[in-house]
PDB file of C-alpha atoms in Angstrom:
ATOM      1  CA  UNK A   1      84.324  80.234  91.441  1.00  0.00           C
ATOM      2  CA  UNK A   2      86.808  77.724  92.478  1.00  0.00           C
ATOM      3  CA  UNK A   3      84.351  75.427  93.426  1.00  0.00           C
ATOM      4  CA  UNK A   4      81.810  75.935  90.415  1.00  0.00           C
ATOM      5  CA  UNK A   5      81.768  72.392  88.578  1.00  0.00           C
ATOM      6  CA  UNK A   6      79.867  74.033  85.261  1.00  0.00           C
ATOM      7  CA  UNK A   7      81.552  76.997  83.275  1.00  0.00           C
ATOM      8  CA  UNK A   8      80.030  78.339  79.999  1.00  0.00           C
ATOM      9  CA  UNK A   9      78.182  74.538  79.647  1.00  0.00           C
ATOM     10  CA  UNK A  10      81.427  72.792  79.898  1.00  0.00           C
ATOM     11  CA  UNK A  11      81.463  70.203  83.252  1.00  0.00           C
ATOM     12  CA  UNK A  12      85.176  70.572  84.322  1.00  0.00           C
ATOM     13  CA  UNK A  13      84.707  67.521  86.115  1.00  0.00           C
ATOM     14  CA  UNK A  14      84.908  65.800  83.247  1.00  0.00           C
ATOM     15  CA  UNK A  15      87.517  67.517  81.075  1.00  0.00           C
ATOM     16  CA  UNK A  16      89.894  65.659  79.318  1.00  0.00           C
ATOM     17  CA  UNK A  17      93.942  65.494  80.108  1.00  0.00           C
ATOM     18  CA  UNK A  18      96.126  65.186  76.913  1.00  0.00           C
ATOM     19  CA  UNK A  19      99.103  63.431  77.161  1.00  0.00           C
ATOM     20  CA  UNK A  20     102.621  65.302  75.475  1.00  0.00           C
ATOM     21  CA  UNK A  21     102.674  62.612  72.184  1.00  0.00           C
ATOM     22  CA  UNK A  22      99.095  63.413  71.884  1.00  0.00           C
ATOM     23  CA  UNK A  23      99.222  67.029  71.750  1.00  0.00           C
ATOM     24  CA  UNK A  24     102.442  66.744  69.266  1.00  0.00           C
ATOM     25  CA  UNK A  25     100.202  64.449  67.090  1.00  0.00           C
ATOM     26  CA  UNK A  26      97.042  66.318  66.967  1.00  0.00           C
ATOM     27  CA  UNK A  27      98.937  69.884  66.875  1.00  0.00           C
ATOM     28  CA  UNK A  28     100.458  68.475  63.521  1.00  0.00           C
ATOM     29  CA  UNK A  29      97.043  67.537  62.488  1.00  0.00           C
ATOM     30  CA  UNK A  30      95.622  71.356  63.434  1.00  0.00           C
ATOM     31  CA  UNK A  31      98.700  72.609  60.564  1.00  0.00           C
ATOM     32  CA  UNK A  32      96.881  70.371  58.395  1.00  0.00           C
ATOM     33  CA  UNK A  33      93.940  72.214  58.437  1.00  0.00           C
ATOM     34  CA  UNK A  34      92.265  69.670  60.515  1.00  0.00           C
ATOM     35  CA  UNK A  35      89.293  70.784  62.325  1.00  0.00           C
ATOM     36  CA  UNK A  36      88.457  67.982  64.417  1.00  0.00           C
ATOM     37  CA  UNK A  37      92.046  67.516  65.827  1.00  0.00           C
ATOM     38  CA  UNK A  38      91.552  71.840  66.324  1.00  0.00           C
ATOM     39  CA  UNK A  39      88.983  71.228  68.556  1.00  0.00           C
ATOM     40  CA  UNK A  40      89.991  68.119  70.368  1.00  0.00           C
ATOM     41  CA  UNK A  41      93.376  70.065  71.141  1.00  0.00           C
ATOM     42  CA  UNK A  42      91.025  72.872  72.781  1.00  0.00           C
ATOM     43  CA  UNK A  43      88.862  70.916  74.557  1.00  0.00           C
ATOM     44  CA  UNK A  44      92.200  68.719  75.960  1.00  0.00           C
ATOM     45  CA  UNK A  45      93.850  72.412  77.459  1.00  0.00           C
ATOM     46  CA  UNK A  46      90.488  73.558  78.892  1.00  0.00           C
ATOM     47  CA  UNK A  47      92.147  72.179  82.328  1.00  0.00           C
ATOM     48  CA  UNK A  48      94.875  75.128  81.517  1.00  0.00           C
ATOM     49  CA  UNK A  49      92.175  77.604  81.091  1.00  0.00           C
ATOM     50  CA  UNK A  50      90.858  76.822  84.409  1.00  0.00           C
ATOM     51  CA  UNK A  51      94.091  76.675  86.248  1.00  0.00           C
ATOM     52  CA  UNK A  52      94.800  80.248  84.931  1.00  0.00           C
ATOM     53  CA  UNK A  53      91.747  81.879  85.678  1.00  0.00           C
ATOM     54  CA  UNK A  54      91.826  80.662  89.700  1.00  0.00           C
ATOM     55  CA  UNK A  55      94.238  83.513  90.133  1.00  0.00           C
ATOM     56  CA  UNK A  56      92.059  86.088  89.105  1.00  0.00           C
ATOM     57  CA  UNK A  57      89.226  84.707  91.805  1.00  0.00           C
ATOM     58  CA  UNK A  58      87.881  87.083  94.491  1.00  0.00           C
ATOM     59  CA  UNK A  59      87.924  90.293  91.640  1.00  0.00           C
ATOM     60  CA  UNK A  60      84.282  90.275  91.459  1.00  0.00           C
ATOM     61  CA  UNK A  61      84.498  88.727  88.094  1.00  0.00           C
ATOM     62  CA  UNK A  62      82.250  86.381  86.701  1.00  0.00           C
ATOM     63  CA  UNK A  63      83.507  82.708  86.398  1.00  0.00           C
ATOM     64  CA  UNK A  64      82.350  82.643  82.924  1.00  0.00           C
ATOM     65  CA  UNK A  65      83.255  85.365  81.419  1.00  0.00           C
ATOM     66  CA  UNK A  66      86.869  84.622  82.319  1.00  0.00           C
ATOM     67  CA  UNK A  67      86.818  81.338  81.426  1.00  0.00           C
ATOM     68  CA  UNK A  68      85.379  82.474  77.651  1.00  0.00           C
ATOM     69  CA  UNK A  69      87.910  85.009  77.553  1.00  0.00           C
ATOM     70  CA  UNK A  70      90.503  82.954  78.800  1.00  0.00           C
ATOM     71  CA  UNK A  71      89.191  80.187  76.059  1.00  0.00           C
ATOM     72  CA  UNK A  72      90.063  83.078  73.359  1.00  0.00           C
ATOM     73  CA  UNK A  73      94.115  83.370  75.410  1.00  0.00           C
ATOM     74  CA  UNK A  74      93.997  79.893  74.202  1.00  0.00           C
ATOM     75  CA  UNK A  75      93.283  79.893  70.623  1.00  0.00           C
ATOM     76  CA  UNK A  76      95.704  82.554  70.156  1.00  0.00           C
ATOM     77  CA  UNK A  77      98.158  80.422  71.745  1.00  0.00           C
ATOM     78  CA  UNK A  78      97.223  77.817  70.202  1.00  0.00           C
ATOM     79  CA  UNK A  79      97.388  79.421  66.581  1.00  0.00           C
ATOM     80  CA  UNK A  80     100.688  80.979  67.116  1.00  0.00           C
ATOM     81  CA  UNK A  81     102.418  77.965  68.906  1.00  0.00           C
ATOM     82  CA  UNK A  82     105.312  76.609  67.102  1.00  0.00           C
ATOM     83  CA  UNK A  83     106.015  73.035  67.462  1.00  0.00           C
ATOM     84  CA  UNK A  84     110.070  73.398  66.509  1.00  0.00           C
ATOM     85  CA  UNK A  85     110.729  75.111  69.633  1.00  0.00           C
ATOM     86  CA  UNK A  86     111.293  72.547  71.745  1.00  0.00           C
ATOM     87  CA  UNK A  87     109.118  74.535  74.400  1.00  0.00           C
ATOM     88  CA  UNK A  88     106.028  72.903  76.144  1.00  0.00           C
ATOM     89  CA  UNK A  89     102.520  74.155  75.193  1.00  0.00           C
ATOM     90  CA  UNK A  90     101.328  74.983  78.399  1.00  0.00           C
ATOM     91  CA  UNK A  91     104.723  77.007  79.087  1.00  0.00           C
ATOM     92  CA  UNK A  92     104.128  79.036  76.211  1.00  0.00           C
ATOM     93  CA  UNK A  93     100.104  79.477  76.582  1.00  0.00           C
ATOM     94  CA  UNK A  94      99.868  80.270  80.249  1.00  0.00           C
ATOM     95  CA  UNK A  95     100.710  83.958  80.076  1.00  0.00           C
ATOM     96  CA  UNK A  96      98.814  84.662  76.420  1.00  0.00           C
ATOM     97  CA  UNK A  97      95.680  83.559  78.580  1.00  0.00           C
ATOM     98  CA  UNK A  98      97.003  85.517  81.338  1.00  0.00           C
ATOM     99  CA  UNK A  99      97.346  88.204  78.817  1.00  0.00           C
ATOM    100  CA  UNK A 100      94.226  87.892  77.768  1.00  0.00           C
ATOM    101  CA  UNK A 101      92.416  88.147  81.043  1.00  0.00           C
ATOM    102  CA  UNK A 102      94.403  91.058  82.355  1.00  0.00           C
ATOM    103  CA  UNK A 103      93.249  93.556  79.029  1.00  0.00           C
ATOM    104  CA  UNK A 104      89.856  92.465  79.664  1.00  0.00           C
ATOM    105  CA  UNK A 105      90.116  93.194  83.210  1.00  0.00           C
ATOM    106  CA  UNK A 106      91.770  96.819  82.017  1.00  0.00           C
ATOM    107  CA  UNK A 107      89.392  97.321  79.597  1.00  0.00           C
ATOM    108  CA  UNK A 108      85.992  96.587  81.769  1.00  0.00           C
ATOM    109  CA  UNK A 109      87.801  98.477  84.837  1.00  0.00           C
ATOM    110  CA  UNK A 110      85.123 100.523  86.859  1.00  0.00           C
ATOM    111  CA  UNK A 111      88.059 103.178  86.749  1.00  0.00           C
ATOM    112  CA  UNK A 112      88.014 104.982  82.664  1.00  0.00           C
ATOM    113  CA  UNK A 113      91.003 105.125  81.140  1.00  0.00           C
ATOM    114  CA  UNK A 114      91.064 106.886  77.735  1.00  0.00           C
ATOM    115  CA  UNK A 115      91.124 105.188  74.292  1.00  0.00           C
ATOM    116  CA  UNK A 116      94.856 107.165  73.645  1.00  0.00           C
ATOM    117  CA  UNK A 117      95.844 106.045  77.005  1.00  0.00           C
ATOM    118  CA  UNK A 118      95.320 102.302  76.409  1.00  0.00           C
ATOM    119  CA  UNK A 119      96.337 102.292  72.835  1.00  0.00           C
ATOM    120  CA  UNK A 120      99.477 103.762  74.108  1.00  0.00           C
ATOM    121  CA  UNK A 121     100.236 101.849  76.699  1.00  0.00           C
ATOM    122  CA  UNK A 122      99.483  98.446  75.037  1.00  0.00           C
ATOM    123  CA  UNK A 123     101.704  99.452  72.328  1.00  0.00           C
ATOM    124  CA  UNK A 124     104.401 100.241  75.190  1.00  0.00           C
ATOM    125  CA  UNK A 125     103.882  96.510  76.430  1.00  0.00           C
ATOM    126  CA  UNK A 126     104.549  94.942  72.593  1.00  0.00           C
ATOM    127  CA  UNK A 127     107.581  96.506  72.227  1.00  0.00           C
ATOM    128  CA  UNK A 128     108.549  95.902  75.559  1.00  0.00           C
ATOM    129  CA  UNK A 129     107.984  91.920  74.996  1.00  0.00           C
ATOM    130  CA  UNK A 130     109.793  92.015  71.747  1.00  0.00           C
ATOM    131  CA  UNK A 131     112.618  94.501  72.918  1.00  0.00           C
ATOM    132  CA  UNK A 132     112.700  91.909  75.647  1.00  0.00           C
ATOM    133  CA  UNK A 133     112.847  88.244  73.762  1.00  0.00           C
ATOM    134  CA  UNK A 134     115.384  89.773  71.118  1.00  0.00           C
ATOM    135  CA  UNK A 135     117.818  91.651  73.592  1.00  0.00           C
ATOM    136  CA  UNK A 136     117.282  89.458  76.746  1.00  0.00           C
ATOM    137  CA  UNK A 137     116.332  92.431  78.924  1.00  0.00           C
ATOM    138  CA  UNK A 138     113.658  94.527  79.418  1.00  0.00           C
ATOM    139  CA  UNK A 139     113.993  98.247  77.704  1.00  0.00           C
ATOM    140  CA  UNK A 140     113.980 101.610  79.629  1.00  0.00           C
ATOM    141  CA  UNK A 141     111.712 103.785  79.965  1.00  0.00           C
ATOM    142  CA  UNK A 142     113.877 105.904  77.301  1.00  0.00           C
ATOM    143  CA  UNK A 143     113.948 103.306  74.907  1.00  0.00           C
ATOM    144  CA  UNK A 144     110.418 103.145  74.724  1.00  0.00           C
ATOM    145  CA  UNK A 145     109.635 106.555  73.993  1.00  0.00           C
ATOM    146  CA  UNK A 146     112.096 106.655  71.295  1.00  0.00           C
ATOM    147  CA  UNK A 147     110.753 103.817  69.557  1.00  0.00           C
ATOM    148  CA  UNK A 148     107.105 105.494  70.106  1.00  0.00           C
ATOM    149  CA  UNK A 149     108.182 109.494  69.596  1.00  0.00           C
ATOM    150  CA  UNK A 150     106.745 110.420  73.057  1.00  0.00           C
ATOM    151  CA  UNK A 151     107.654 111.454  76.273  1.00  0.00           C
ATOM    152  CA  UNK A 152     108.646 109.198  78.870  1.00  0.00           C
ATOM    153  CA  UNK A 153     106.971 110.476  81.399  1.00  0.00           C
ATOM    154  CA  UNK A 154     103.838 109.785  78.857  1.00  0.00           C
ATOM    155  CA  UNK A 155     104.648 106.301  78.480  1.00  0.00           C
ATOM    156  CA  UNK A 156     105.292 105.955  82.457  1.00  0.00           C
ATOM    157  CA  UNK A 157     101.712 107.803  82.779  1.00  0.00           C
ATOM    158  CA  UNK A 158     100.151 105.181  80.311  1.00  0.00           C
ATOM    159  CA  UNK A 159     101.476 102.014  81.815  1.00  0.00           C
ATOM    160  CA  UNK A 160     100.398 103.053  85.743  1.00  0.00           C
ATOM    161  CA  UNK A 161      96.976 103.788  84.265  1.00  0.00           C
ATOM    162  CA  UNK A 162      96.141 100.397  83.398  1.00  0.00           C
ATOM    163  CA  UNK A 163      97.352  98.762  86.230  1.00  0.00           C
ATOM    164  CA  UNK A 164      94.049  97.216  88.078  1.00  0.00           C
ATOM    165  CA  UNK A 165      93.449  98.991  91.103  1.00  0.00           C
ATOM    166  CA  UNK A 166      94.201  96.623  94.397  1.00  0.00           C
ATOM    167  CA  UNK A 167      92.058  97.183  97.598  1.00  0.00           C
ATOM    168  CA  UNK A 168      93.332  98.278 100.886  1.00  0.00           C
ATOM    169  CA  UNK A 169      91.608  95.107 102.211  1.00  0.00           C
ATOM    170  CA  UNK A 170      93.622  92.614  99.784  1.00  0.00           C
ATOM    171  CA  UNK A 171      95.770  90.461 102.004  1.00  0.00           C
ATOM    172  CA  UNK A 172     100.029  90.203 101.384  1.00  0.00           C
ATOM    173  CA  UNK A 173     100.663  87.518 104.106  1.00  0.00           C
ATOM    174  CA  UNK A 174      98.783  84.869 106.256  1.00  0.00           C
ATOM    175  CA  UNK A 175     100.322  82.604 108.875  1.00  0.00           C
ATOM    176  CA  UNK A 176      97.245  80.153 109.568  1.00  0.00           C
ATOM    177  CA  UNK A 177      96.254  82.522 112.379  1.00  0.00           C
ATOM    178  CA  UNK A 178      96.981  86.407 111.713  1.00  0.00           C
ATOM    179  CA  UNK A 179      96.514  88.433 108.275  1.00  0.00           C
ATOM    180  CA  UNK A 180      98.536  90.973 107.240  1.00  0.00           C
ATOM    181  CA  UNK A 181      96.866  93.240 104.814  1.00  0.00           C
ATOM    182  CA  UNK A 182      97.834  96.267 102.539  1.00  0.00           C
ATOM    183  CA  UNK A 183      96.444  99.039 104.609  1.00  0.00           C
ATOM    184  CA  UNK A 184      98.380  97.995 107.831  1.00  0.00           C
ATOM    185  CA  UNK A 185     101.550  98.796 105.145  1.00  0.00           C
ATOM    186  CA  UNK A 186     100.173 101.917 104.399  1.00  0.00           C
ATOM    187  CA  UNK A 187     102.258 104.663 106.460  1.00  0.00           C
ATOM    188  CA  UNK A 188     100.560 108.407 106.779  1.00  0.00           C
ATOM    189  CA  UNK A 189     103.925 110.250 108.806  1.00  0.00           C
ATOM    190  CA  UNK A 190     101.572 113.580 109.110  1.00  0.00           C
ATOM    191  CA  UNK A 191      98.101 112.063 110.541  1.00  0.00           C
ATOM    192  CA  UNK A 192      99.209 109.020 112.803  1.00  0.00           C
ATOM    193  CA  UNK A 193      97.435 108.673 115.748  1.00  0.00           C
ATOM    194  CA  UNK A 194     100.309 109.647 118.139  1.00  0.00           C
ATOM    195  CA  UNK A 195     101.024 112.984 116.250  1.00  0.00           C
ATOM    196  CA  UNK A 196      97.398 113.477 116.413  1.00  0.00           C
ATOM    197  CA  UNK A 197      97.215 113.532 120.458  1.00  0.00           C
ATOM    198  CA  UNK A 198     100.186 115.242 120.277  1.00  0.00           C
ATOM    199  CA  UNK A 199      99.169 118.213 118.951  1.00  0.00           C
ATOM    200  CA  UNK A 200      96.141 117.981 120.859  1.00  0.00           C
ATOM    201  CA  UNK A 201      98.179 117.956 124.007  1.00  0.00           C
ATOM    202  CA  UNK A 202      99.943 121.279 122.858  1.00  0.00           C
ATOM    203  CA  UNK A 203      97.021 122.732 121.451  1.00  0.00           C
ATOM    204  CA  UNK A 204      95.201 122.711 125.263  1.00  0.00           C
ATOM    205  CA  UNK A 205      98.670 123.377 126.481  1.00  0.00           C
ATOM    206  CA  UNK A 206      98.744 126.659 124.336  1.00  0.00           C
ATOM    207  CA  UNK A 207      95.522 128.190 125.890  1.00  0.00           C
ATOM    208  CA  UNK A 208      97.005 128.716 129.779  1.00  0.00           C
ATOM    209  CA  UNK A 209      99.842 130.831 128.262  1.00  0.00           C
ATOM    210  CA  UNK A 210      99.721 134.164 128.095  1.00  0.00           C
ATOM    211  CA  UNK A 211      98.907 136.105 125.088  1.00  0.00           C
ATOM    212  CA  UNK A 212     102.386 137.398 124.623  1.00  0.00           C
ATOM    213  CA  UNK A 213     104.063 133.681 125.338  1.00  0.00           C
ATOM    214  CA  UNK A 214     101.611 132.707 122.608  1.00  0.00           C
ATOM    215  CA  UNK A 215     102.350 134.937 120.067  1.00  0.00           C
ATOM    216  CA  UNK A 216     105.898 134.288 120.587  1.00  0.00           C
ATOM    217  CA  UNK A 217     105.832 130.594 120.074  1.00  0.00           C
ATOM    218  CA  UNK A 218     103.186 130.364 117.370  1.00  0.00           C
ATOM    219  CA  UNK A 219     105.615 132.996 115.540  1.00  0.00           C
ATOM    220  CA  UNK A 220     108.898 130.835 116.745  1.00  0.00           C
ATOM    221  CA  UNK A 221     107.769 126.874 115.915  1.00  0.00           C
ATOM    222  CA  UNK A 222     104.895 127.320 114.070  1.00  0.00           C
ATOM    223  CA  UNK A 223     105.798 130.492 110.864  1.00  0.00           C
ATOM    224  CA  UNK A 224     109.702 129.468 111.572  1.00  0.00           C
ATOM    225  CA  UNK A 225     110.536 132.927 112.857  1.00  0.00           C
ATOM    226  CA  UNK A 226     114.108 133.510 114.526  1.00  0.00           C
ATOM    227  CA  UNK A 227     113.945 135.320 117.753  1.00  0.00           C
ATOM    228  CA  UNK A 228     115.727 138.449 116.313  1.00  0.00           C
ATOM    229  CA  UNK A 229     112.670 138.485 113.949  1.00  0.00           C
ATOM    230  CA  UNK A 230     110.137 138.112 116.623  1.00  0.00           C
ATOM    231  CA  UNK A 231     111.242 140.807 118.600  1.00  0.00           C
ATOM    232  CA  UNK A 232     111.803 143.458 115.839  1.00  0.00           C
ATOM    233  CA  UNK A 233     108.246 142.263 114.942  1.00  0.00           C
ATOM    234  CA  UNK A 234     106.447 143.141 117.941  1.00  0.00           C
ATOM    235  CA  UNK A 235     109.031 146.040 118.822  1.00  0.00           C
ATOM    236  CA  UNK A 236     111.111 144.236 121.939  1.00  0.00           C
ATOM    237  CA  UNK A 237     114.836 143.381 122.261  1.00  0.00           C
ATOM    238  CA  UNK A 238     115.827 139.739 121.354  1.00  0.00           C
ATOM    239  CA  UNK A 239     116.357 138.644 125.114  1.00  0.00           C
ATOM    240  CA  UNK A 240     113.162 139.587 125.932  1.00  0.00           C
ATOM    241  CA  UNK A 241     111.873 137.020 123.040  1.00  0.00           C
ATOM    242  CA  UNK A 242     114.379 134.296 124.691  1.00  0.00           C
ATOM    243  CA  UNK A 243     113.194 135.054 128.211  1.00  0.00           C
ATOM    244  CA  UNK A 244     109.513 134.658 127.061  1.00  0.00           C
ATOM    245  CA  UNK A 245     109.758 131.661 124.891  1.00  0.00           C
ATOM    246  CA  UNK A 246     111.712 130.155 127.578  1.00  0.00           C
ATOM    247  CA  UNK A 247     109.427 130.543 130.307  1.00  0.00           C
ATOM    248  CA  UNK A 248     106.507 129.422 128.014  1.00  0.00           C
ATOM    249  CA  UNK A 249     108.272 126.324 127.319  1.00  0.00           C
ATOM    250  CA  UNK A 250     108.816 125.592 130.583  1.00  0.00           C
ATOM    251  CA  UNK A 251     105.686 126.175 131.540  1.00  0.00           C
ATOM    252  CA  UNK A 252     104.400 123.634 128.509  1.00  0.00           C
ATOM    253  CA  UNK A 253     106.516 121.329 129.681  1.00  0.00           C
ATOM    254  CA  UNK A 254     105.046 121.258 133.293  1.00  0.00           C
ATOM    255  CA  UNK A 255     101.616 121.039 131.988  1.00  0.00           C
ATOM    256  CA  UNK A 256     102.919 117.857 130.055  1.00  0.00           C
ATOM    257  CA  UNK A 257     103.732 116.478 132.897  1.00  0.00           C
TER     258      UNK A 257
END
């Protein structure tokens, strides 16, 4: 995609870079009701369009399609800018195409999401911006479900759900030689390969004890029994269950050896 020198018909070879007096003067133009000046200002941010849509590469996506959809992030900006901000065009249309491209992304997402799901969780994010630009922080999770009349944990189900899903292949750090990727983050406590040959060890270790230094340790490490429960289980005194689980650790521990 990077690479690709024709999107949707347009040669980005060849695309046109707008100067700031330029864009002032034909965005001025556009409030006129001025067509040609409408589409001159579009064609003169299509650079933008394909700057934006280079971070979304490698998703499977078609070139195309994002750059349409980021065209349409564009308009909207455009359409909404206003000029007496003092704020530069590109600083406030990068994240509406951004915007753009990430609710088509959620909404053609192999993984379904319901239609209630979405609606609620897009109308989580437009409070959240305006919450945001009017109180210079972000709202809690509380705030937004009191604004919305729902529960919070809805809103905090809603928002995860649309999230695009990132493969354990997708790489968080490269030094030139070495890749670090998200499934060598990924930490499983209970089925790591040392715990594994572990209990394999103690498993093979288990079957030269005897059937009564057996029972006793399966009942002591592995159902948490005490020894005084043990041995009024299978009707001995509570030495006899410290003599026994003694020796049978002992004898574990040679075999470990």
């Amino acid at each position: 995609m990077i690479n690709k020198v024709e999107i949707c018909g347009v040669n980005t070879s060849q695309l046109p870079l707008l100067s700031k007096k330029e864009k002032e003067e034909l965005f001025i133009k556009i409030k006129e009701g001025d067509e040609e000046a409408r589409n001159k200002f579009i064609n003169g941010n299509l650079r933008l369009v394909l700057s934006v849509i280079q971070r979304f590469y490698g998703r499977g996506e078609s070139a195309d399609d994002l750059f349409q959809i980021g065209c349409v992030g564009l308009i909207k900006a455009m359409d909404n800018f206003d000029l007496s901000q003092n704020v530069q065009f590109s600083t406030y249309a990068v994240p509406m195409i951004i915007g753009e491209i990430r609710r088509y992304l959620r909404d053609n997402n192999s993984i379904r999401v319901s239609r209630s799901v979405r609606d609620l969780a897009y109308k989580s994010i437009q409070y959240k911006e305006r919450y945001t630009k009017e109180n210079g922080k972000e709202p809690t999770l509380e705030q937004i479900a009191k604004e919305l009349n729902v529960e919070k944990e809805d809103i905090a189900f809603s928002l995860d759900a649309i999230q695009d899903p990132i493969s354990l292949q997708e790489p968080i750090y490269n030094d030139g030689s070495e890749s670090i990727y998200i499934m060598d983050q990924v930490k499983d406590s209970k089925n790591t390969d040392e715990l594994w040959a572990e209990n394999m060890t103690i498993a093979q270790a288990m079957t030269k004890l005897n059937d009564k230094e057996k029972m006793i340790i399966n009942k002591r490490f592995f159902d948490g029994r005490t020894q005084m429960e043990v041995a009024e289980e299978i009707g001995i005194s509570q030495a006899q269950v410290s003599r026994l689980e003694k020796s049978a650790i002992n004898h574990i521990k040679r075999l470990y050896k």
